[in-house]
PDB file of C-alpha atoms in Angstrom:
ATOM      1  CA  MET A 212      -0.001  -0.228  -0.006  1.00 84.00           C
ATOM      2  CA  ALA A 213       1.281   3.276  -0.966  1.00 93.00           C
ATOM      3  CA  VAL A 214       2.258   5.869   1.969  1.00 96.00           C
ATOM      4  CA  LEU A 215       1.160   8.644  -0.249  1.00 97.00           C
ATOM      5  CA  GLU A 216      -0.650   8.721  -3.615  1.00 97.00           C
ATOM      6  CA  CYS A 217      -1.831  11.457  -6.026  1.00 97.00           C
ATOM      7  CA  LYS A 218      -4.098  10.547  -8.926  1.00 97.00           C
ATOM      8  CA  ASN A 219      -5.027  13.694 -11.396  1.00 97.00           C
ATOM      9  CA  LEU A 220      -4.449  16.017  -8.649  1.00 97.00           C
ATOM     10  CA  THR A 221      -5.028  19.410  -9.784  1.00 97.00           C
ATOM     11  CA  LYS A 222      -4.975  22.529  -7.428  1.00 97.00           C
ATOM     12  CA  GLN A 223      -6.023  26.338  -8.604  1.00 96.00           C
ATOM     13  CA  TYR A 224      -5.959  29.408  -6.894  1.00 94.00           C
ATOM     14  CA  GLY A 225      -8.844  31.246  -8.749  1.00 92.00           C
ATOM     15  CA  HIS A 226      -7.362  31.562 -11.997  1.00 92.00           C
ATOM     16  CA  VAL A 227      -3.691  30.272 -11.394  1.00 93.00           C
ATOM     17  CA  THR A 228      -2.794  26.704 -11.559  1.00 95.00           C
ATOM     18  CA  ALA A 229      -0.495  25.726  -9.049  1.00 95.00           C
ATOM     19  CA  LEU A 230      -0.815  22.009  -9.669  1.00 96.00           C
ATOM     20  CA  GLU A 231      -2.250  20.069 -12.744  1.00 96.00           C
ATOM     21  CA  ASP A 232      -3.039  16.530 -13.148  1.00 96.00           C
ATOM     22  CA  VAL A 233      -0.302  15.291 -10.807  1.00 96.00           C
ATOM     23  CA  SER A 234       0.047  11.403 -10.412  1.00 96.00           C
ATOM     24  CA  PHE A 235       2.288   9.326  -8.253  1.00 96.00           C
ATOM     25  CA  SER A 236       2.938   7.089  -5.632  1.00 96.00           C
ATOM     26  CA  ILE A 237       5.227   6.532  -2.943  1.00 96.00           C
ATOM     27  CA  GLU A 238       6.190   3.699  -1.383  1.00 94.00           C
ATOM     28  CA  PRO A 239       7.060   2.584   2.496  1.00 94.00           C
ATOM     29  CA  GLY A 240      10.418   3.116   3.412  1.00 92.00           C
ATOM     30  CA  ARG A 241      11.469   5.542   0.646  1.00 93.00           C
ATOM     31  CA  ILE A 242      13.089   9.003   1.260  1.00 93.00           C
ATOM     32  CA  VAL A 243      11.867  11.078  -1.366  1.00 96.00           C
ATOM     33  CA  GLY A 244      12.982  14.444  -2.688  1.00 95.00           C
ATOM     34  CA  LEU A 245      10.584  16.628  -4.096  1.00 96.00           C
ATOM     35  CA  LEU A 246      12.525  18.954  -6.352  1.00 93.00           C
ATOM     36  CA  GLY A 247      11.869  21.754  -8.310  1.00 90.00           C
ATOM     37  CA  PRO A 248      12.523  25.754  -8.693  1.00 87.00           C
ATOM     38  CA  ASN A 249      10.692  28.145  -6.820  1.00 85.00           C
ATOM     39  CA  GLY A 250       6.955  28.422  -7.408  1.00 86.00           C
ATOM     40  CA  SER A 251       6.785  24.918  -9.296  1.00 91.00           C
ATOM     41  CA  GLY A 252       4.194  23.826  -6.875  1.00 93.00           C
ATOM     42  CA  LYS A 253       6.425  22.103  -4.375  1.00 93.00           C
ATOM     43  CA  THR A 254       4.738  23.763  -0.684  1.00 92.00           C
ATOM     44  CA  THR A 255       1.211  23.527  -2.358  1.00 95.00           C
ATOM     45  CA  LEU A 256       1.600  19.790  -2.805  1.00 96.00           C
ATOM     46  CA  ILE A 257       2.780  19.286   0.848  1.00 95.00           C
ATOM     47  CA  LYS A 258       0.200  21.419   2.132  1.00 94.00           C
ATOM     48  CA  LEU A 259      -2.407  19.343   0.264  1.00 96.00           C
ATOM     49  CA  ALA A 260      -1.038  16.358   2.059  1.00 96.00           C
ATOM     50  CA  ASN A 261      -1.199  18.157   5.211  1.00 93.00           C
ATOM     51  CA  GLY A 262      -4.665  18.846   4.833  1.00 93.00           C
ATOM     52  CA  LEU A 263      -4.248  22.423   4.790  1.00 93.00           C
ATOM     53  CA  LEU A 264      -5.469  22.719   1.237  1.00 94.00           C
ATOM     54  CA  THR A 265      -8.133  20.916  -0.746  1.00 94.00           C
ATOM     55  CA  PRO A 266      -7.772  19.634  -4.232  1.00 96.00           C
ATOM     56  CA  THR A 267      -9.966  21.560  -7.146  1.00 96.00           C
ATOM     57  CA  SER A 268     -10.214  18.155  -8.879  1.00 96.00           C
ATOM     58  CA  GLY A 269      -8.276  14.565  -8.635  1.00 97.00           C
ATOM     59  CA  GLU A 270      -7.506  12.875  -5.131  1.00 96.00           C
ATOM     60  CA  LEU A 271      -4.594  12.571  -2.675  1.00 97.00           C
ATOM     61  CA  THR A 272      -4.686   9.752  -0.452  1.00 96.00           C
ATOM     62  CA  ILE A 273      -2.561   9.081   2.689  1.00 96.00           C
ATOM     63  CA  CYS A 274      -2.413   5.276   3.432  1.00 95.00           C
ATOM     64  CA  ASN A 275      -5.598   5.102   1.233  1.00 95.00           C
ATOM     65  CA  ALA A 276      -7.196   7.845   3.418  1.00 95.00           C
ATOM     66  CA  ALA A 277      -7.875  11.546   2.497  1.00 94.00           C
ATOM     67  CA  PRO A 278      -6.111  14.101   4.339  1.00 94.00           C
ATOM     68  CA  GLY A 279      -8.096  14.798   7.489  1.00 90.00           C
ATOM     69  CA  LYS A 280      -8.102  13.956  11.270  1.00 87.00           C
ATOM     70  CA  GLU A 281      -7.295  10.157  10.620  1.00 89.00           C
ATOM     71  CA  THR A 282      -4.514  11.132   8.775  1.00 93.00           C
ATOM     72  CA  HIS A 283      -3.133  13.798  10.860  1.00 91.00           C
ATOM     73  CA  ALA A 284      -2.239  11.194  13.654  1.00 91.00           C
ATOM     74  CA  ILE A 285       0.118   9.658  11.080  1.00 93.00           C
ATOM     75  CA  VAL A 286       1.952  12.698   9.499  1.00 95.00           C
ATOM     76  CA  SER A 287       4.539  14.756  10.880  1.00 94.00           C
ATOM     77  CA  TYR A 288       4.809  18.063   8.941  1.00 93.00           C
ATOM     78  CA  LEU A 289       7.632  20.729   8.945  1.00 91.00           C
ATOM     79  CA  PRO A 290       6.502  23.851   7.360  1.00 89.00           C
ATOM     80  CA  GLU A 291       8.676  26.187   5.919  1.00 83.00           C
ATOM     81  CA  ARG A 292       8.547  28.900   8.017  1.00 81.00           C
ATOM     82  CA  THR A 293       9.023  28.315  11.724  1.00 79.00           C
ATOM     83  CA  SER A 294       5.354  27.651  13.539  1.00 81.00           C
ATOM     84  CA  ILE A 295       6.185  26.536  17.182  1.00 87.00           C
ATOM     85  CA  PRO A 296       4.812  28.958  19.960  1.00 87.00           C
ATOM     86  CA  LEU A 297       7.740  31.379  20.750  1.00 89.00           C
ATOM     87  CA  TRP A 298       6.913  31.807  24.437  1.00 93.00           C
ATOM     88  CA  MET A 299       7.449  28.411  25.044  1.00 94.00           C
ATOM     89  CA  THR A 300      10.803  26.997  26.224  1.00 95.00           C
ATOM     90  CA  ALA A 301      12.211  23.545  24.536  1.00 95.00           C
ATOM     91  CA  THR A 302      11.001  21.633  27.488  1.00 95.00           C
ATOM     92  CA  GLN A 303       7.848  23.052  27.466  1.00 96.00           C
ATOM     93  CA  LEU A 304       7.276  22.496  23.426  1.00 95.00           C
ATOM     94  CA  LEU A 305       8.241  18.712  24.136  1.00 96.00           C
ATOM     95  CA  ASP A 306       5.581  18.473  27.037  1.00 95.00           C
ATOM     96  CA  PHE A 307       3.022  20.070  24.443  1.00 94.00           C
ATOM     97  CA  TYR A 308       4.023  17.698  21.685  1.00 94.00           C
ATOM     98  CA  GLN A 309       3.709  14.631  24.320  1.00 94.00           C
ATOM     99  CA  ASP A 310       0.002  15.321  25.517  1.00 93.00           C
ATOM    100  CA  PHE A 311      -0.942  16.166  21.595  1.00 90.00           C
ATOM    101  CA  TYR A 312       0.696  13.514  19.488  1.00 92.00           C
ATOM    102  CA  LYS A 313       0.723   9.768  20.761  1.00 91.00           C
ATOM    103  CA  ASP A 314       3.684   8.631  18.783  1.00 92.00           C
ATOM    104  CA  PHE A 315       5.754  11.151  20.230  1.00 94.00           C
ATOM    105  CA  ARG A 316       9.320   9.800  21.197  1.00 93.00           C
ATOM    106  CA  ARG A 317      10.356  12.271  24.161  1.00 95.00           C
ATOM    107  CA  ASP A 318      13.746  10.510  24.939  1.00 94.00           C
ATOM    108  CA  ALA A 319      14.708  10.894  21.189  1.00 91.00           C
ATOM    109  CA  ALA A 320      13.804  14.617  21.181  1.00 93.00           C
ATOM    110  CA  GLU A 321      15.887  15.151  24.401  1.00 94.00           C
ATOM    111  CA  GLU A 322      18.845  13.466  23.009  1.00 92.00           C
ATOM    112  CA  MET A 323      19.053  15.214  19.895  1.00 89.00           C
ATOM    113  CA  LEU A 324      18.594  18.718  21.837  1.00 92.00           C
ATOM    114  CA  ALA A 325      21.419  17.659  24.082  1.00 93.00           C
ATOM    115  CA  HIS A 326      23.497  16.751  21.410  1.00 88.00           C
ATOM    116  CA  LEU A 327      23.054  19.985  19.727  1.00 88.00           C
ATOM    117  CA  ASN A 328      23.496  21.892  22.919  1.00 91.00           C
ATOM    118  CA  ILE A 329      20.360  23.459  22.823  1.00 93.00           C
ATOM    119  CA  PRO A 330      19.049  24.697  26.431  1.00 92.00           C
ATOM    120  CA  ALA A 331      16.079  23.010  27.133  1.00 91.00           C
ATOM    121  CA  LYS A 332      14.969  25.948  29.539  1.00 94.00           C
ATOM    122  CA  GLN A 333      15.551  28.529  26.854  1.00 93.00           C
ATOM    123  CA  ARG A 334      12.611  30.376  25.480  1.00 95.00           C
ATOM    124  CA  ILE A 335      12.534  29.959  21.704  1.00 94.00           C
ATOM    125  CA  LYS A 336      12.089  33.662  21.207  1.00 94.00           C
ATOM    126  CA  GLN A 337      15.490  33.915  22.860  1.00 95.00           C
ATOM    127  CA  MET A 338      16.666  31.463  20.219  1.00 92.00           C
ATOM    128  CA  SER A 339      18.619  32.324  16.861  1.00 88.00           C
ATOM    129  CA  LYS A 340      16.585  31.723  13.764  1.00 83.00           C
ATOM    130  CA  GLY A 341      18.835  28.674  12.595  1.00 82.00           C
ATOM    131  CA  THR A 342      18.216  27.151  16.343  1.00 88.00           C
ATOM    132  CA  ARG A 343      14.594  27.398  16.174  1.00 88.00           C
ATOM    133  CA  GLU A 344      14.657  25.565  13.201  1.00 86.00           C
ATOM    134  CA  LYS A 345      16.621  22.940  14.368  1.00 87.00           C
ATOM    135  CA  VAL A 346      14.243  22.389  17.527  1.00 91.00           C
ATOM    136  CA  GLN A 347      11.400  22.279  15.182  1.00 90.00           C
ATOM    137  CA  LEU A 348      12.807  19.678  12.875  1.00 88.00           C
ATOM    138  CA  ILE A 349      13.802  17.859  16.192  1.00 90.00           C
ATOM    139  CA  VAL A 350      10.213  17.647  17.574  1.00 93.00           C
ATOM    140  CA  THR A 351       8.858  16.753  13.964  1.00 92.00           C
ATOM    141  CA  MET A 352      11.379  13.710  13.677  1.00 89.00           C
ATOM    142  CA  SER A 353      10.672  12.811  17.081  1.00 91.00           C
ATOM    143  CA  ARG A 354       7.279  11.268  16.007  1.00 92.00           C
ATOM    144  CA  ALA A 355       6.999   7.649  15.061  1.00 91.00           C
ATOM    145  CA  ALA A 356       4.662   8.601  11.787  1.00 93.00           C
ATOM    146  CA  GLN A 357       4.027   7.101   8.802  1.00 94.00           C
ATOM    147  CA  LEU A 358       4.912   9.936   6.484  1.00 95.00           C
ATOM    148  CA  TYR A 359       7.546  12.543   7.053  1.00 94.00           C
ATOM    149  CA  LEU A 360       6.309  16.155   4.836  1.00 95.00           C
ATOM    150  CA  LEU A 361       9.645  18.185   5.218  1.00 93.00           C
ATOM    151  CA  ASP A 362       9.381  21.703   3.574  1.00 91.00           C
ATOM    152  CA  GLU A 363      12.845  23.064   3.310  1.00 86.00           C
ATOM    153  CA  PRO A 364      14.111  21.347   6.339  1.00 82.00           C
ATOM    154  CA  ILE A 365      18.209  22.569   5.956  1.00 74.00           C
ATOM    155  CA  GLY A 366      17.493  26.036   4.203  1.00 71.00           C
ATOM    156  CA  GLY A 367      18.379  28.066   7.055  1.00 67.00           C
ATOM    157  CA  VAL A 368      21.219  26.458   9.186  1.00 70.00           C
ATOM    158  CA  ASP A 369      24.747  26.182   8.337  1.00 73.00           C
ATOM    159  CA  PRO A 370      26.527  23.548   6.305  1.00 75.00           C
ATOM    160  CA  ALA A 371      28.129  21.433   9.513  1.00 74.00           C
ATOM    161  CA  THR A 372      24.595  21.133  11.051  1.00 76.00           C
ATOM    162  CA  ARG A 373      22.936  20.104   7.810  1.00 77.00           C
ATOM    163  CA  ASP A 374      25.191  16.888   7.951  1.00 78.00           C
ATOM    164  CA  TYR A 375      23.650  16.130  11.300  1.00 78.00           C
ATOM    165  CA  ILE A 376      20.089  17.065  10.698  1.00 76.00           C
ATOM    166  CA  LEU A 377      20.464  14.966   7.418  1.00 80.00           C
ATOM    167  CA  SER A 378      21.532  12.160   9.632  1.00 80.00           C
ATOM    168  CA  THR A 379      18.804  12.862  12.163  1.00 76.00           C
ATOM    169  CA  ILE A 380      16.521  12.489   9.366  1.00 76.00           C
ATOM    170  CA  ILE A 381      17.808   8.882   8.411  1.00 76.00           C
ATOM    171  CA  GLY A 382      18.194   7.635  11.891  1.00 75.00           C
ATOM    172  CA  ASN A 383      15.126   8.615  13.480  1.00 68.00           C
ATOM    173  CA  TYR A 384      12.459   7.534  10.872  1.00 68.00           C
ATOM    174  CA  ASN A 385      10.268   4.393  10.902  1.00 73.00           C
ATOM    175  CA  PRO A 386      11.712   2.062   8.576  1.00 76.00           C
ATOM    176  CA  GLU A 387       7.733   1.229   7.417  1.00 85.00           C
ATOM    177  CA  ALA A 388       7.439   5.051   6.994  1.00 92.00           C
ATOM    178  CA  ALA A 389       8.130   7.577   4.085  1.00 95.00           C
ATOM    179  CA  VAL A 390       9.923  10.836   3.727  1.00 94.00           C
ATOM    180  CA  VAL A 391       9.321  13.631   1.363  1.00 95.00           C
ATOM    181  CA  ILE A 392      11.872  16.473   1.411  1.00 93.00           C
ATOM    182  CA  SER A 393      11.203  19.594  -0.472  1.00 92.00           C
ATOM    183  CA  THR A 394      14.049  21.461  -1.120  1.00 85.00           C
ATOM    184  CA  HIS A 395      16.132  23.464  -3.667  1.00 79.00           C
ATOM    185  CA  LEU A 396      19.623  22.276  -2.071  1.00 80.00           C
ATOM    186  CA  ILE A 397      19.710  19.616  -3.879  1.00 86.00           C
ATOM    187  CA  SER A 398      23.652  18.535  -3.323  1.00 84.00           C
ATOM    188  CA  ASP A 399      23.120  18.416   0.325  1.00 83.00           C
ATOM    189  CA  VAL A 400      20.330  15.996   0.244  1.00 86.00           C
ATOM    190  CA  GLU A 401      21.254  13.726  -2.456  1.00 88.00           C
ATOM    191  CA  LYS A 402      23.292  11.374  -0.431  1.00 87.00           C
ATOM    192  CA  VAL A 403      20.406  10.266   1.946  1.00 89.00           C
ATOM    193  CA  LEU A 404      17.585  10.070  -1.226  1.00 93.00           C
ATOM    194  CA  ASP A 405      16.262   7.036  -2.782  1.00 94.00           C
ATOM    195  CA  GLU A 406      14.217   8.688  -5.254  1.00 95.00           C
ATOM    196  CA  VAL A 407      13.135  11.658  -6.873  1.00 95.00           C
ATOM    197  CA  ILE A 408      10.146  13.746  -8.023  1.00 96.00           C
ATOM    198  CA  PHE A 409      10.956  16.790 -10.048  1.00 94.00           C
ATOM    199  CA  ILE A 410       8.229  19.233 -10.374  1.00 94.00           C
ATOM    200  CA  ASN A 411       7.675  22.099 -12.871  1.00 92.00           C
ATOM    201  CA  GLN A 412       4.906  24.711 -13.101  1.00 92.00           C
ATOM    202  CA  GLY A 413       2.756  22.224 -11.805  1.00 94.00           C
ATOM    203  CA  HIS A 414       3.391  19.510 -13.345  1.00 95.00           C
ATOM    204  CA  VAL A 415       5.468  16.286 -12.653  1.00 95.00           C
ATOM    205  CA  VAL A 416       8.400  15.838 -15.327  1.00 92.00           C
ATOM    206  CA  LEU A 417      10.085  13.191 -13.824  1.00 92.00           C
ATOM    207  CA  GLN A 418      10.241  10.524 -11.071  1.00 93.00           C
ATOM    208  CA  SER A 419      12.771   8.131 -10.773  1.00 93.00           C
ATOM    209  CA  SER A 420      15.075   6.451  -8.460  1.00 93.00           C
ATOM    210  CA  VAL A 421      18.611   7.608  -7.414  1.00 93.00           C
ATOM    211  CA  ASP A 422      20.460   4.845  -8.668  1.00 92.00           C
ATOM    212  CA  GLU A 423      18.655   5.020 -12.186  1.00 92.00           C
ATOM    213  CA  ILE A 424      19.474   8.460 -12.423  1.00 91.00           C
ATOM    214  CA  ARG A 425      23.049   7.269 -11.799  1.00 90.00           C
ATOM    215  CA  GLU A 426      23.201   4.166 -13.668  1.00 91.00           C
ATOM    216  CA  GLU A 427      21.133   5.279 -16.743  1.00 88.00           C
ATOM    217  CA  LYS A 428      22.136   8.679 -17.218  1.00 87.00           C
ATOM    218  CA  GLY A 429      25.376   8.598 -15.507  1.00 89.00           C
ATOM    219  CA  MET A 430      25.209  12.060 -13.590  1.00 88.00           C
ATOM    220  CA  SER A 431      24.155  13.000 -10.072  1.00 90.00           C
ATOM    221  CA  VAL A 432      20.822  14.118  -9.154  1.00 92.00           C
ATOM    222  CA  ASP A 433      22.233  17.941  -8.795  1.00 89.00           C
ATOM    223  CA  ALA A 434      23.543  17.593 -12.286  1.00 90.00           C
ATOM    224  CA  LEU A 435      20.443  16.237 -13.904  1.00 90.00           C
ATOM    225  CA  PHE A 436      18.452  18.855 -12.012  1.00 87.00           C
ATOM    226  CA  ARG A 437      20.762  21.697 -13.917  1.00 90.00           C
ATOM    227  CA  GLU A 438      20.007  20.218 -17.040  1.00 88.00           C
ATOM    228  CA  VAL A 439      16.295  19.672 -16.843  1.00 85.00           C
ATOM    229  CA  PHE A 440      15.519  23.202 -15.363  1.00 82.00           C
ATOM    230  CA  LYS A 441      18.508  25.126 -16.844  1.00 79.00           C
ATOM    231  CA  CYS A 442      17.382  28.870 -17.762  1.00 64.00           C
TER     232      CYS A 442
END
């Protein structure tokens, strides 16, 4: 059973079409890069999967269910912008997640906070932008979800921290789950991806395993991306 499946999915904002006739499926145990230029429809697709938007036509399902209360319990979502309450301390945020999500693994979250030297008693509003992003990613990845939707998870952090964050993503997700990483920092995330979906102007232009790209085209995902989307 596919973790995430789209069938002829279209989303319009008035007269503007953000996604058109998109069809693909993502199987369990896969880390998938959702890759495309700015304005290609990546964030719209992730918001549809999280139930924040509704399709204009077509359908999107998560473990055979339409996005809603049932899927919120199995989807862990990292939005592009920081959305955690700034007045909380890191400890209070963990308390909140523990109360709200049955699948929250507090021990994993505490271990990651300690590894990144993030003070548990410090208020989030006192943290730097990059540290806030780390905290938000930590709580997102500390759930034992079926689907992780990560919108630009490494956009605002330094290169050294990116490596830790990517290893965190690999080491902390349920092997029966799927991870979707939307990003434009392809060379940074390529090493953790199993497959990629290229999206451009609301259309899927490629879905392929990373191994196939390397074997059949003889190039990296980053090089293929540059070729497909060159200006």
